[in-house]
mmCIF file of C-alpha atoms in Angstrom:
data_model
loop_
_atom_site.group_PDB
_atom_site.id
_atom_site.type_symbol
_atom_site.label_atom_id
_atom_site.label_comp_id
_atom_site.label_asym_id
_atom_site.label_seq_id
_atom_site.Cartn_x
_atom_site.Cartn_y
_atom_site.Cartn_z
ATOM 1 C CA MET A 1 -17.624 -0.088 3.727
ATOM 2 C CA CYS A 2 -14.406 -0.735 1.074
ATOM 3 C CA GLY A 3 -13.813 -3.691 -0.849
ATOM 4 C CA ILE A 4 -10.980 -5.749 -1.201
ATOM 5 C CA PHE A 5 -9.787 -8.295 -3.248
ATOM 6 C CA GLY A 6 -6.767 -10.129 -3.905
ATOM 7 C CA TYR A 7 -5.569 -13.338 -5.974
ATOM 8 C CA TRP A 8 -2.568 -15.434 -5.678
ATOM 9 C CA ASP A 9 -1.717 -18.000 -8.360
ATOM 10 C CA ARG A 10 -0.024 -20.753 -5.984
ATOM 11 C CA LYS A 11 2.661 -21.236 -9.028
ATOM 12 C CA ARG A 12 3.999 -18.133 -9.291
ATOM 13 C CA ARG A 13 2.607 -18.512 -13.290
ATOM 14 C CA ALA A 14 2.371 -14.617 -14.421
ATOM 15 C CA LEU A 15 -1.166 -13.340 -13.363
ATOM 16 C CA PRO A 16 -3.894 -12.956 -15.488
ATOM 17 C CA ASP A 17 -5.153 -9.295 -16.785
ATOM 18 C CA ALA A 18 -8.540 -10.405 -16.807
ATOM 19 C CA ALA A 19 -8.282 -12.225 -12.636
ATOM 20 C CA LEU A 20 -8.018 -8.616 -11.212
ATOM 21 C CA ASP A 21 -9.723 -6.824 -13.679
ATOM 22 C CA GLY A 22 -12.878 -8.305 -13.306
ATOM 23 C CA MET A 23 -12.604 -8.693 -9.283
ATOM 24 C CA ALA A 24 -12.315 -5.344 -10.142
ATOM 25 C CA ARG A 25 -15.038 -4.232 -12.327
ATOM 26 C CA SER A 26 -17.230 -6.302 -9.821
ATOM 27 C CA LEU A 27 -16.921 -4.426 -6.497
ATOM 28 C CA ALA A 28 -16.657 -1.118 -8.361
ATOM 29 C CA HIS A 29 -20.253 0.104 -6.302
ATOM 30 C CA ARG A 30 -18.040 -0.350 -3.348
ATOM 31 C CA GLY A 31 -15.325 2.290 -4.258
ATOM 32 C CA PRO A 32 -16.665 5.784 -4.887
ATOM 33 C CA ASP A 33 -13.616 7.179 -3.553
ATOM 34 C CA GLY A 34 -11.122 5.821 -6.656
ATOM 35 C CA LEU A 35 -10.569 2.418 -7.613
ATOM 36 C CA GLU A 36 -7.115 0.832 -7.376
ATOM 37 C CA HIS A 37 -5.153 -2.438 -7.809
ATOM 38 C CA TRP A 38 -1.054 -2.985 -7.327
ATOM 39 C CA ARG A 39 0.043 -6.535 -9.524
ATOM 40 C CA HIS A 40 3.507 -8.538 -9.208
ATOM 41 C CA GLY A 41 4.555 -11.456 -10.530
ATOM 42 C CA ALA A 42 1.421 -13.470 -9.497
ATOM 43 C CA VAL A 43 0.194 -11.581 -6.748
ATOM 44 C CA GLY A 44 -2.361 -8.595 -6.814
ATOM 45 C CA LEU A 45 -4.176 -6.876 -4.194
ATOM 46 C CA GLY A 46 -6.615 -4.286 -4.801
ATOM 47 C CA GLN A 47 -9.100 -2.228 -3.381
ATOM 48 C CA ALA A 48 -12.367 -0.315 -3.726
ATOM 49 C CA MET A 49 -11.971 2.948 -1.620
ATOM 50 C CA LEU A 50 -14.907 4.511 0.367
ATOM 51 C CA ARG A 51 -13.330 7.125 3.121
ATOM 52 C CA THR A 52 -15.379 7.223 6.558
ATOM 53 C CA THR A 53 -12.808 8.136 8.567
ATOM 54 C CA PRO A 54 -11.014 11.340 9.021
ATOM 55 C CA GLU A 55 -7.990 8.976 9.570
ATOM 56 C CA ALA A 56 -8.645 7.477 5.638
ATOM 57 C CA ALA A 57 -8.610 10.985 4.030
ATOM 58 C CA GLN A 58 -5.109 10.585 2.150
ATOM 59 C CA GLU A 59 -5.056 7.173 2.181
ATOM 60 C CA MET A 60 -3.955 5.267 -0.560
ATOM 61 C CA LEU A 61 -4.301 1.506 -1.079
ATOM 62 C CA PRO A 62 -3.220 -0.846 -1.775
ATOM 63 C CA LEU A 63 -0.461 0.622 0.739
ATOM 64 C CA VAL A 64 3.461 -0.611 -0.614
ATOM 65 C CA GLN A 65 6.204 -0.370 1.746
ATOM 66 C CA GLY A 66 9.053 -1.940 0.760
ATOM 67 C CA GLU A 67 8.297 -5.440 0.158
ATOM 68 C CA LEU A 68 4.940 -5.132 2.600
ATOM 69 C CA VAL A 69 1.543 -4.682 0.289
ATOM 70 C CA LEU A 70 -1.696 -4.403 2.383
ATOM 71 C CA THR A 71 -5.215 -4.044 1.204
ATOM 72 C CA ALA A 72 -7.486 -3.678 4.051
ATOM 73 C CA ASP A 73 -11.302 -2.852 4.712
ATOM 74 C CA ALA A 74 -10.939 -1.448 8.009
ATOM 75 C CA ARG A 75 -11.619 0.430 11.418
ATOM 76 C CA ILE A 76 -9.363 0.328 14.043
ATOM 77 C CA ASP A 77 -10.863 2.021 17.513
ATOM 78 C CA ASN A 78 -7.980 0.786 20.038
ATOM 79 C CA ARG A 79 -5.641 3.452 18.164
ATOM 80 C CA ASP A 80 -3.832 5.358 21.125
ATOM 81 C CA GLU A 81 -3.003 2.052 22.293
ATOM 82 C CA LEU A 82 -1.783 0.946 19.122
ATOM 83 C CA ILE A 83 0.350 3.415 18.479
ATOM 84 C CA ARG A 84 1.872 3.792 21.940
ATOM 85 C CA ARG A 85 2.816 0.173 21.860
ATOM 86 C CA LEU A 86 4.282 0.662 18.240
ATOM 87 C CA GLY A 87 6.476 3.030 18.790
ATOM 88 C CA LEU A 88 4.914 6.047 16.619
ATOM 89 C CA THR A 89 4.623 8.705 18.515
ATOM 90 C CA ASP A 90 6.166 10.962 16.186
ATOM 91 C CA ARG A 91 3.110 11.832 14.388
ATOM 92 C CA PRO A 92 0.031 13.291 14.877
ATOM 93 C CA ALA A 93 -2.496 10.134 15.024
ATOM 94 C CA GLY A 94 -4.260 12.106 12.753
ATOM 95 C CA GLN A 95 -1.969 10.945 9.836
ATOM 96 C CA LEU A 96 -1.782 7.740 10.784
ATOM 97 C CA ALA A 97 -4.411 5.716 8.874
ATOM 98 C CA ASP A 98 -5.786 2.278 10.506
ATOM 99 C CA SER A 99 -4.378 0.514 7.245
ATOM 100 C CA ALA A 100 -0.526 2.138 8.354
ATOM 101 C CA LEU A 101 -1.290 0.864 11.606
ATOM 102 C CA ILE A 102 -2.633 -2.762 10.379
ATOM 103 C CA LEU A 103 1.328 -3.115 8.421
ATOM 104 C CA ALA A 104 2.961 -1.434 11.398
ATOM 105 C CA ALA A 105 1.600 -4.473 13.765
ATOM 106 C CA TYR A 106 2.306 -7.172 11.320
ATOM 107 C CA GLU A 107 5.852 -6.377 11.317
ATOM 108 C CA LYS A 108 5.882 -5.844 14.896
ATOM 109 C CA TRP A 109 4.306 -8.929 15.663
ATOM 110 C CA GLY A 110 4.029 -10.671 12.622
ATOM 111 C CA THR A 111 0.831 -12.731 12.094
ATOM 112 C CA ALA A 112 -0.483 -12.692 15.948
ATOM 113 C CA CYS A 113 -0.908 -8.899 15.179
ATOM 114 C CA PRO A 114 -4.792 -9.316 14.527
ATOM 115 C CA GLU A 115 -4.733 -10.415 18.365
ATOM 116 C CA TYR A 116 -3.534 -6.512 19.036
ATOM 117 C CA LEU A 117 -6.241 -5.236 16.750
ATOM 118 C CA VAL A 118 -9.524 -4.140 18.152
ATOM 119 C CA GLY A 119 -12.582 -2.629 15.965
ATOM 120 C CA ASP A 120 -13.809 -4.584 12.410
ATOM 121 C CA PHE A 121 -11.273 -5.362 9.785
ATOM 122 C CA ALA A 122 -10.144 -7.788 6.529
ATOM 123 C CA PHE A 123 -7.312 -7.462 5.352
ATOM 124 C CA ALA A 124 -5.097 -9.675 2.610
ATOM 125 C CA LEU A 125 -1.044 -8.603 3.491
ATOM 126 C CA TRP A 126 1.586 -9.607 0.708
ATOM 127 C CA ASP A 127 4.610 -10.606 2.310
ATOM 128 C CA GLY A 128 7.545 -10.654 -0.509
ATOM 129 C CA HIS A 129 10.202 -11.283 1.621
ATOM 130 C CA ARG A 130 8.881 -14.599 2.703
ATOM 131 C CA ARG A 131 6.543 -14.839 -0.646
ATOM 132 C CA THR A 132 3.165 -15.879 1.723
ATOM 133 C CA LEU A 133 -0.155 -13.752 1.451
ATOM 134 C CA PHE A 134 -1.308 -13.568 4.875
ATOM 135 C CA CYS A 135 -5.018 -12.304 6.160
ATOM 136 C CA ALA A 136 -7.231 -11.798 8.609
ATOM 137 C CA ARG A 137 -10.668 -10.600 9.376
ATOM 138 C CA ASP A 138 -11.936 -9.299 12.893
ATOM 139 C CA HIS A 139 -13.002 -11.714 15.901
ATOM 140 C CA LEU A 140 -16.377 -11.445 15.242
ATOM 141 C CA GLY A 141 -16.591 -11.224 11.789
ATOM 142 C CA VAL A 142 -17.935 -7.939 11.089
ATOM 143 C CA ARG A 143 -16.063 -7.282 8.153
ATOM 144 C CA PRO A 144 -17.127 -9.530 5.544
ATOM 145 C CA PHE A 145 -13.933 -11.437 3.834
ATOM 146 C CA TYR A 146 -14.507 -14.272 0.917
ATOM 147 C CA TYR A 147 -12.113 -16.959 -0.152
ATOM 148 C CA HIS A 148 -11.003 -19.612 -2.500
ATOM 149 C CA CYS A 149 -7.908 -22.085 -2.375
ATOM 150 C CA SER A 150 -7.693 -24.368 -3.987
ATOM 151 C CA PRO A 151 -4.211 -26.260 -5.317
ATOM 152 C CA THR A 152 -3.405 -23.889 -8.265
ATOM 153 C CA PHE A 153 -4.469 -20.607 -6.566
ATOM 154 C CA PHE A 154 -6.203 -18.167 -3.870
ATOM 155 C CA ALA A 155 -8.192 -15.165 -4.806
ATOM 156 C CA CYS A 156 -10.329 -13.130 -1.935
ATOM 157 C CA ALA A 157 -12.441 -10.555 -1.779
ATOM 158 C CA SER A 158 -15.140 -8.605 0.168
ATOM 159 C CA GLU A 159 -18.174 -10.198 -1.788
ATOM 160 C CA ILE A 160 -18.590 -13.787 -3.221
ATOM 161 C CA LYS A 161 -19.001 -12.156 -6.463
ATOM 162 C CA ALA A 162 -15.667 -10.455 -6.750
ATOM 163 C CA LEU A 163 -14.247 -14.663 -6.860
ATOM 164 C CA LEU A 164 -17.435 -16.008 -9.080
ATOM 165 C CA ALA A 165 -15.937 -13.073 -11.666
ATOM 166 C CA LEU A 166 -12.938 -14.684 -12.051
ATOM 167 C CA PRO A 167 -11.743 -17.053 -15.870
#
């Protein structure tokens, strides 16, 4: 399984370098296929990539699409149904990564999107339009997702040690 991590300073202070860097180092063992992160102002999302499906071969995470940024550890099982419902039939299904399906589902159904996802997943999605961080995990809790929420910041990760790595 991949490792995901995220940090949002709720007071809108610039994100300290040590916050994401420490989280990334603590999850490096989950990412033999790459360790990337995205940072903008008070928000940062990251990914320790482990490609396990053919669709993930070309996937780059965090996925940035305009004002939406997604990091995900996911295996979506109802791909064909989602592709049809989301109107993504103009390209081969094998070229659509699970993260692209999750992002398209969010664009169509908003925070109700997990209701349409079948499989196991955990994700964090920054919506720059709404200035909100939306997180979800599969209904059975197969993919791990730990978080800390305080009046000053929100942090999440696939492993608790990433939260403990925060300064």
